[in-house]
Amino acid sequence: MTEQSGPKDLVRYAVAGEKAGFDFEVSSDHYSPWLVSQGHAPYAWSVLGAVAHATERVELATYVTAPSIRYHPAVVAQKAATMQLLADGRFILGLGSGENLNEHTVGQRWPAVDERHDMLVEAVQIIKALHAGDLVTYEGDHFRVDSSRIWDLPDEGIPIGIAVSGEKSVEQLAPLADHLIATDPEQSLVSHWDEVHDGPSRKIGQIPICWDRSKEAAIARAHDQFRWFAGGWRVNADLPTTASFAGATQFVRPEDVASSIACGPDLDELAHSVKPFIDAGFTDVALVQIGGDSQDEFLAEAAEPLLQKLRGL
């Protein structure tokens, strides 16, 4: 997560993750951390470009970029094309409707969720048209593009994953996407996606864990840096600042966090927390090891044996 570490450390962790045996690596795309204690928010696309150059095998993805307020979709289309060239075909463009926390920084109003989804539909249409290599002029309800073309395009194209959270967003967005992205292991979401989506697709989930040699230390760190997670995405999308998240989570207790996030040294417990995604039909799961200061130890001591357990589920 770009909210947990500075840019050089993120690149170093990505290289170490590849060496540990991870299959793919995803990056959040934030202007702000969720909580002050996380302490970081470097520019995700610069980090991803460096990671593409420093790694050889792992797939890479944004998880996720909002191509609507902070970024114009035509600019996202250009960035994604460049990333795919740098990554030699290993990149997936993950898109979503965004969070107020990151998008309010450019001084635009924060739209209601239905409007955000309408904006995302237009944005994806623009991105796909530009990725087709055509000269694009577009005028919609939310975006305009004037006589634009992307001049450096990969031959293999750029697959698009889209974050969805319910039936309406699936119906709007599945026909435009290659892959599903979600943060909750809902089997009904996967089933409805398969009904609406045309053709095979990957289902990419994400789950936080907090490994540490000490269970107490892991719980304390998860509470300090990840208690915002308890609000759920319908709440998390709308709060505008780190102060808002601090206020909204002031009564969340360490034991509340521990009940929803696997914490501690027990690799079987950490691996088992991923199983709901597997049971729901997800094909890929991104693990978030909580705490920037814990990444080196996690990668050196826990990553390889944890991966073995996960692949045995």
PDB file of C-alpha atoms in Angstrom, residues 107-311:
ATOM      1  CA  GLY A 107     -11.187  21.110  -5.268  1.00  0.00           C
ATOM      2  CA  GLN A 108     -14.051  19.459  -7.126  1.00  0.00           C
ATOM      3  CA  ARG A 109     -17.292  18.434  -5.477  1.00  0.00           C
ATOM      4  CA  TRP A 110     -17.697  14.803  -4.388  1.00  0.00           C
ATOM      5  CA  PRO A 111     -20.580  13.267  -6.390  1.00  0.00           C
ATOM      6  CA  ALA A 112     -23.101  10.762  -5.034  1.00  0.00           C
ATOM      7  CA  VAL A 113     -22.403   7.105  -5.720  1.00  0.00           C
ATOM      8  CA  ASP A 114     -24.751   6.744  -8.729  1.00  0.00           C
ATOM      9  CA  GLU A 115     -23.137   9.705 -10.445  1.00  0.00           C
ATOM     10  CA  ARG A 116     -19.671   8.356  -9.666  1.00  0.00           C
ATOM     11  CA  HIS A 117     -20.588   5.093 -11.372  1.00  0.00           C
ATOM     12  CA  ASP A 118     -21.936   6.977 -14.401  1.00  0.00           C
ATOM     13  CA  MET A 119     -18.661   8.898 -14.553  1.00  0.00           C
ATOM     14  CA  LEU A 120     -16.710   5.650 -14.365  1.00  0.00           C
ATOM     15  CA  VAL A 121     -18.678   4.183 -17.262  1.00  0.00           C
ATOM     16  CA  GLU A 122     -17.835   7.199 -19.447  1.00  0.00           C
ATOM     17  CA  ALA A 123     -14.207   7.093 -18.326  1.00  0.00           C
ATOM     18  CA  VAL A 124     -13.812   3.435 -19.277  1.00  0.00           C
ATOM     19  CA  GLN A 125     -15.397   4.082 -22.662  1.00  0.00           C
ATOM     20  CA  ILE A 126     -12.830   6.824 -23.298  1.00  0.00           C
ATOM     21  CA  ILE A 127      -9.923   4.687 -22.117  1.00  0.00           C
ATOM     22  CA  LYS A 128     -10.923   1.740 -24.286  1.00  0.00           C
ATOM     23  CA  ALA A 129     -11.362   3.971 -27.350  1.00  0.00           C
ATOM     24  CA  LEU A 130      -7.905   5.483 -26.868  1.00  0.00           C
ATOM     25  CA  HIS A 131      -6.363   2.062 -26.289  1.00  0.00           C
ATOM     26  CA  ALA A 132      -7.786   0.975 -29.633  1.00  0.00           C
ATOM     27  CA  GLY A 133      -5.360   3.438 -31.256  1.00  0.00           C
ATOM     28  CA  ASP A 134      -7.951   5.688 -32.846  1.00  0.00           C
ATOM     29  CA  LEU A 135      -8.126   9.475 -32.984  1.00  0.00           C
ATOM     30  CA  VAL A 136     -10.777  10.096 -30.350  1.00  0.00           C
ATOM     31  CA  THR A 137     -13.230  12.950 -29.968  1.00  0.00           C
ATOM     32  CA  TYR A 138     -15.777  12.334 -27.223  1.00  0.00           C
ATOM     33  CA  GLU A 139     -18.462  14.395 -25.589  1.00  0.00           C
ATOM     34  CA  GLY A 140     -20.450  12.877 -22.748  1.00  0.00           C
ATOM     35  CA  ASP A 141     -22.330  14.091 -19.719  1.00  0.00           C
ATOM     36  CA  HIS A 142     -19.166  14.204 -17.611  1.00  0.00           C
ATOM     37  CA  PHE A 143     -16.089  14.228 -19.888  1.00  0.00           C
ATOM     38  CA  ARG A 144     -14.865  15.636 -23.162  1.00  0.00           C
ATOM     39  CA  VAL A 145     -11.937  14.511 -25.289  1.00  0.00           C
ATOM     40  CA  ASP A 146     -10.815  16.584 -28.241  1.00  0.00           C
ATOM     41  CA  SER A 147      -8.931  14.970 -31.166  1.00  0.00           C
ATOM     42  CA  SER A 148      -6.642  12.835 -29.011  1.00  0.00           C
ATOM     43  CA  ARG A 149      -4.541   9.747 -29.728  1.00  0.00           C
ATOM     44  CA  ILE A 150      -2.098   7.689 -27.703  1.00  0.00           C
ATOM     45  CA  TRP A 151       1.104   7.374 -29.695  1.00  0.00           C
ATOM     46  CA  ASP A 152       2.859   4.653 -27.707  1.00  0.00           C
ATOM     47  CA  LEU A 153       0.568   1.636 -27.424  1.00  0.00           C
ATOM     48  CA  PRO A 154       1.454  -1.968 -26.576  1.00  0.00           C
ATOM     49  CA  ASP A 155       0.554  -4.560 -29.202  1.00  0.00           C
ATOM     50  CA  GLU A 156      -1.025  -6.850 -26.604  1.00  0.00           C
ATOM     51  CA  GLY A 157      -3.405  -4.203 -25.244  1.00  0.00           C
ATOM     52  CA  ILE A 158      -4.107  -3.351 -21.605  1.00  0.00           C
ATOM     53  CA  PRO A 159      -6.592  -5.538 -19.704  1.00  0.00           C
ATOM     54  CA  ILE A 160      -8.946  -3.620 -17.450  1.00  0.00           C
ATOM     55  CA  GLY A 161     -10.182  -4.723 -14.052  1.00  0.00           C
ATOM     56  CA  ILE A 162     -13.039  -2.783 -12.448  1.00  0.00           C
ATOM     57  CA  ALA A 163     -13.941  -2.591  -8.766  1.00  0.00           C
ATOM     58  CA  VAL A 164     -17.593  -3.423  -8.085  1.00  0.00           C
ATOM     59  CA  SER A 165     -19.564  -3.727  -4.870  1.00  0.00           C
ATOM     60  CA  GLY A 166     -23.153  -4.591  -5.743  1.00  0.00           C
ATOM     61  CA  GLU A 167     -25.625  -5.725  -8.352  1.00  0.00           C
ATOM     62  CA  LYS A 168     -26.086  -2.328 -10.005  1.00  0.00           C
ATOM     63  CA  SER A 169     -22.364  -1.665 -10.403  1.00  0.00           C
ATOM     64  CA  VAL A 170     -21.871  -5.168 -11.828  1.00  0.00           C
ATOM     65  CA  GLU A 171     -24.583  -4.598 -14.436  1.00  0.00           C
ATOM     66  CA  GLN A 172     -23.113  -1.231 -15.428  1.00  0.00           C
ATOM     67  CA  LEU A 173     -19.443  -2.157 -15.447  1.00  0.00           C
ATOM     68  CA  ALA A 174     -19.002  -5.876 -16.132  1.00  0.00           C
ATOM     69  CA  PRO A 175     -19.666  -5.472 -19.890  1.00  0.00           C
ATOM     70  CA  LEU A 176     -16.793  -2.939 -20.071  1.00  0.00           C
ATOM     71  CA  ALA A 177     -14.211  -4.889 -18.066  1.00  0.00           C
ATOM     72  CA  ASP A 178     -11.895  -7.840 -18.498  1.00  0.00           C
ATOM     73  CA  HIS A 179     -11.658  -8.703 -14.793  1.00  0.00           C
ATOM     74  CA  LEU A 180     -13.573  -8.207 -11.538  1.00  0.00           C
ATOM     75  CA  ILE A 181     -12.024  -6.449  -8.530  1.00  0.00           C
ATOM     76  CA  ALA A 182     -13.631  -6.527  -5.082  1.00  0.00           C
ATOM     77  CA  THR A 183     -12.691  -6.282  -1.421  1.00  0.00           C
ATOM     78  CA  ASP A 184     -15.437  -8.502   0.031  1.00  0.00           C
ATOM     79  CA  PRO A 185     -15.618 -12.284  -0.539  1.00  0.00           C
ATOM     80  CA  GLU A 186     -19.195 -12.302  -1.791  1.00  0.00           C
ATOM     81  CA  GLN A 187     -20.076 -15.361  -3.856  1.00  0.00           C
ATOM     82  CA  SER A 188     -23.233 -13.643  -5.125  1.00  0.00           C
ATOM     83  CA  LEU A 189     -21.085 -10.850  -6.578  1.00  0.00           C
ATOM     84  CA  VAL A 190     -18.969 -13.365  -8.493  1.00  0.00           C
ATOM     85  CA  SER A 191     -22.025 -15.252  -9.721  1.00  0.00           C
ATOM     86  CA  HIS A 192     -23.766 -12.123 -10.942  1.00  0.00           C
ATOM     87  CA  TRP A 193     -20.569 -10.956 -12.632  1.00  0.00           C
ATOM     88  CA  ASP A 194     -20.363 -14.238 -14.551  1.00  0.00           C
ATOM     89  CA  GLU A 195     -23.991 -13.817 -15.639  1.00  0.00           C
ATOM     90  CA  VAL A 196     -23.395 -10.309 -16.984  1.00  0.00           C
ATOM     91  CA  HIS A 197     -19.788 -10.512 -18.198  1.00  0.00           C
ATOM     92  CA  ASP A 198     -19.112 -11.935 -21.647  1.00  0.00           C
ATOM     93  CA  GLY A 199     -16.305 -14.488 -21.556  1.00  0.00           C
ATOM     94  CA  PRO A 200     -13.761 -15.689 -18.997  1.00  0.00           C
ATOM     95  CA  SER A 201     -12.437 -13.289 -16.367  1.00  0.00           C
ATOM     96  CA  ARG A 202     -10.325 -13.188 -13.272  1.00  0.00           C
ATOM     97  CA  LYS A 203     -11.771 -12.228  -9.918  1.00  0.00           C
ATOM     98  CA  ILE A 204      -9.214 -10.275  -7.902  1.00  0.00           C
ATOM     99  CA  GLY A 205      -9.726  -9.749  -4.190  1.00  0.00           C
ATOM    100  CA  GLN A 206      -7.753  -8.088  -1.409  1.00  0.00           C
ATOM    101  CA  ILE A 207      -7.404  -8.864   2.288  1.00  0.00           C
ATOM    102  CA  PRO A 208      -5.319  -7.304   5.065  1.00  0.00           C
ATOM    103  CA  ILE A 209      -3.246  -9.457   7.401  1.00  0.00           C
ATOM    104  CA  CYS A 210      -0.840  -8.461  10.160  1.00  0.00           C
ATOM    105  CA  TRP A 211       2.013 -10.894  10.691  1.00  0.00           C
ATOM    106  CA  ASP A 212       4.363 -10.355  13.610  1.00  0.00           C
ATOM    107  CA  ARG A 213       6.346 -12.600  15.928  1.00  0.00           C
ATOM    108  CA  SER A 214       4.127 -11.214  18.701  1.00  0.00           C
ATOM    109  CA  LYS A 215       0.341 -11.454  18.387  1.00  0.00           C
ATOM    110  CA  GLU A 216      -0.068  -8.506  20.760  1.00  0.00           C
ATOM    111  CA  ALA A 217       2.270  -6.349  18.666  1.00  0.00           C
ATOM    112  CA  ALA A 218       0.425  -7.345  15.488  1.00  0.00           C
ATOM    113  CA  ILE A 219      -2.955  -6.399  16.957  1.00  0.00           C
ATOM    114  CA  ALA A 220      -1.609  -3.081  18.226  1.00  0.00           C
ATOM    115  CA  ARG A 221      -0.148  -2.224  14.824  1.00  0.00           C
ATOM    116  CA  ALA A 222      -3.311  -3.254  12.975  1.00  0.00           C
ATOM    117  CA  HIS A 223      -5.375  -1.084  15.327  1.00  0.00           C
ATOM    118  CA  ASP A 224      -3.040   1.876  14.945  1.00  0.00           C
ATOM    119  CA  GLN A 225      -2.864   1.816  11.142  1.00  0.00           C
ATOM    120  CA  PHE A 226      -5.842  -0.155   9.851  1.00  0.00           C
ATOM    121  CA  ARG A 227      -8.825   0.508  12.105  1.00  0.00           C
ATOM    122  CA  TRP A 228     -10.314   2.624   9.275  1.00  0.00           C
ATOM    123  CA  PHE A 229     -10.984  -0.703   7.512  1.00  0.00           C
ATOM    124  CA  ALA A 230     -13.817  -1.431   9.964  1.00  0.00           C
ATOM    125  CA  GLY A 231     -16.039   1.217   8.369  1.00  0.00           C
ATOM    126  CA  GLY A 232     -16.565  -0.689   5.132  1.00  0.00           C
ATOM    127  CA  TRP A 233     -16.255   0.835   1.680  1.00  0.00           C
ATOM    128  CA  ARG A 234     -19.633   2.539   1.641  1.00  0.00           C
ATOM    129  CA  VAL A 235     -18.407   4.660   4.551  1.00  0.00           C
ATOM    130  CA  ASN A 236     -14.742   4.819   3.558  1.00  0.00           C
ATOM    131  CA  ALA A 237     -15.565   6.235   0.124  1.00  0.00           C
ATOM    132  CA  ASP A 238     -17.195   9.356   1.524  1.00  0.00           C
ATOM    133  CA  LEU A 239     -14.997  10.591   4.387  1.00  0.00           C
ATOM    134  CA  PRO A 240     -12.717  13.410   3.161  1.00  0.00           C
ATOM    135  CA  THR A 241      -9.660  13.614   5.464  1.00  0.00           C
ATOM    136  CA  THR A 242      -7.423  11.686   7.832  1.00  0.00           C
ATOM    137  CA  ALA A 243      -9.072  13.653  10.676  1.00  0.00           C
ATOM    138  CA  SER A 244     -12.445  12.311   9.522  1.00  0.00           C
ATOM    139  CA  PHE A 245     -11.187   8.747   9.670  1.00  0.00           C
ATOM    140  CA  ALA A 246      -9.593   9.329  13.056  1.00  0.00           C
ATOM    141  CA  GLY A 247     -12.877  10.665  14.412  1.00  0.00           C
ATOM    142  CA  ALA A 248     -14.993   7.958  12.810  1.00  0.00           C
ATOM    143  CA  THR A 249     -12.812   5.190  14.280  1.00  0.00           C
ATOM    144  CA  GLN A 250     -12.031   6.629  17.714  1.00  0.00           C
ATOM    145  CA  PHE A 251     -14.179   4.001  19.441  1.00  0.00           C
ATOM    146  CA  VAL A 252     -12.882   1.018  17.449  1.00  0.00           C
ATOM    147  CA  ARG A 253     -11.023  -1.199  19.934  1.00  0.00           C
ATOM    148  CA  PRO A 254      -7.976  -3.398  19.295  1.00  0.00           C
ATOM    149  CA  GLU A 255     -10.119  -6.486  19.871  1.00  0.00           C
ATOM    150  CA  ASP A 256     -12.563  -5.244  17.213  1.00  0.00           C
ATOM    151  CA  VAL A 257      -9.739  -5.052  14.687  1.00  0.00           C
ATOM    152  CA  ALA A 258      -8.395  -8.463  15.727  1.00  0.00           C
ATOM    153  CA  SER A 259     -11.819 -10.019  15.145  1.00  0.00           C
ATOM    154  CA  SER A 260     -11.835  -8.908  11.490  1.00  0.00           C
ATOM    155  CA  ILE A 261      -8.126  -9.052  10.556  1.00  0.00           C
ATOM    156  CA  ALA A 262      -5.895 -12.097  11.128  1.00  0.00           C
ATOM    157  CA  CYS A 263      -3.024 -10.978  13.355  1.00  0.00           C
ATOM    158  CA  GLY A 264       0.075 -12.649  14.778  1.00  0.00           C
ATOM    159  CA  PRO A 265       2.664 -15.334  13.986  1.00  0.00           C
ATOM    160  CA  ASP A 266       0.286 -18.243  13.215  1.00  0.00           C
ATOM    161  CA  LEU A 267       0.650 -18.779   9.467  1.00  0.00           C
ATOM    162  CA  ASP A 268      -2.240 -21.252   9.409  1.00  0.00           C
ATOM    163  CA  GLU A 269      -4.523 -18.555  10.830  1.00  0.00           C
ATOM    164  CA  LEU A 270      -3.295 -16.004   8.298  1.00  0.00           C
ATOM    165  CA  ALA A 271      -3.771 -18.420   5.409  1.00  0.00           C
ATOM    166  CA  HIS A 272      -7.220 -19.492   6.610  1.00  0.00           C
ATOM    167  CA  SER A 273      -8.400 -15.871   6.555  1.00  0.00           C
ATOM    168  CA  VAL A 274      -8.040 -15.943   2.749  1.00  0.00           C
ATOM    169  CA  LYS A 275     -10.246 -19.011   2.312  1.00  0.00           C
ATOM    170  CA  PRO A 276     -13.556 -17.094   2.074  1.00  0.00           C
ATOM    171  CA  PHE A 277     -12.289 -15.517  -1.141  1.00  0.00           C
ATOM    172  CA  ILE A 278     -11.367 -18.910  -2.563  1.00  0.00           C
ATOM    173  CA  ASP A 279     -14.740 -20.350  -1.566  1.00  0.00           C
ATOM    174  CA  ALA A 280     -16.506 -17.384  -3.195  1.00  0.00           C
ATOM    175  CA  GLY A 281     -14.801 -18.078  -6.526  1.00  0.00           C
ATOM    176  CA  PHE A 282     -11.996 -15.514  -6.556  1.00  0.00           C
ATOM    177  CA  THR A 283      -9.027 -16.468  -8.728  1.00  0.00           C
ATOM    178  CA  ASP A 284      -6.491 -14.005  -7.265  1.00  0.00           C
ATOM    179  CA  VAL A 285      -6.072 -12.497  -3.807  1.00  0.00           C
ATOM    180  CA  ALA A 286      -3.768  -9.605  -2.883  1.00  0.00           C
ATOM    181  CA  LEU A 287      -2.415  -9.688   0.672  1.00  0.00           C
ATOM    182  CA  VAL A 288      -1.819  -6.420   2.522  1.00  0.00           C
ATOM    183  CA  GLN A 289       0.776  -6.897   5.255  1.00  0.00           C
ATOM    184  CA  ILE A 290      -0.089  -4.085   7.659  1.00  0.00           C
ATOM    185  CA  GLY A 291       2.688  -1.714   8.679  1.00  0.00           C
ATOM    186  CA  GLY A 292       5.502  -0.284   6.602  1.00  0.00           C
ATOM    187  CA  ASP A 293       8.074  -1.040   9.291  1.00  0.00           C
ATOM    188  CA  SER A 294       7.153  -4.748   9.240  1.00  0.00           C
ATOM    189  CA  GLN A 295       7.658  -5.479   5.539  1.00  0.00           C
ATOM    190  CA  ASP A 296      11.305  -6.551   5.587  1.00  0.00           C
ATOM    191  CA  GLU A 297      10.769  -9.079   8.371  1.00  0.00           C
ATOM    192  CA  PHE A 298       7.550 -10.361   6.808  1.00  0.00           C
ATOM    193  CA  LEU A 299       9.203 -10.902   3.414  1.00  0.00           C
ATOM    194  CA  ALA A 300      12.303 -12.500   4.932  1.00  0.00           C
ATOM    195  CA  GLU A 301      10.608 -14.810   7.441  1.00  0.00           C
ATOM    196  CA  ALA A 302       6.938 -15.351   6.693  1.00  0.00           C
ATOM    197  CA  ALA A 303       6.234 -14.797   3.007  1.00  0.00           C
ATOM    198  CA  GLU A 304       7.520 -18.057   1.521  1.00  0.00           C
ATOM    199  CA  PRO A 305       6.011 -20.457   4.084  1.00  0.00           C
ATOM    200  CA  LEU A 306       2.747 -18.477   4.024  1.00  0.00           C
ATOM    201  CA  LEU A 307       2.596 -18.775   0.233  1.00  0.00           C
ATOM    202  CA  GLN A 308       3.055 -22.533   0.508  1.00  0.00           C
ATOM    203  CA  LYS A 309       0.117 -22.743   2.897  1.00  0.00           C
ATOM    204  CA  LEU A 310      -2.051 -20.517   0.698  1.00  0.00           C
ATOM    205  CA  ARG A 311      -1.371 -22.578  -2.387  1.00  0.00           C
TER     206      ARG A 311
END
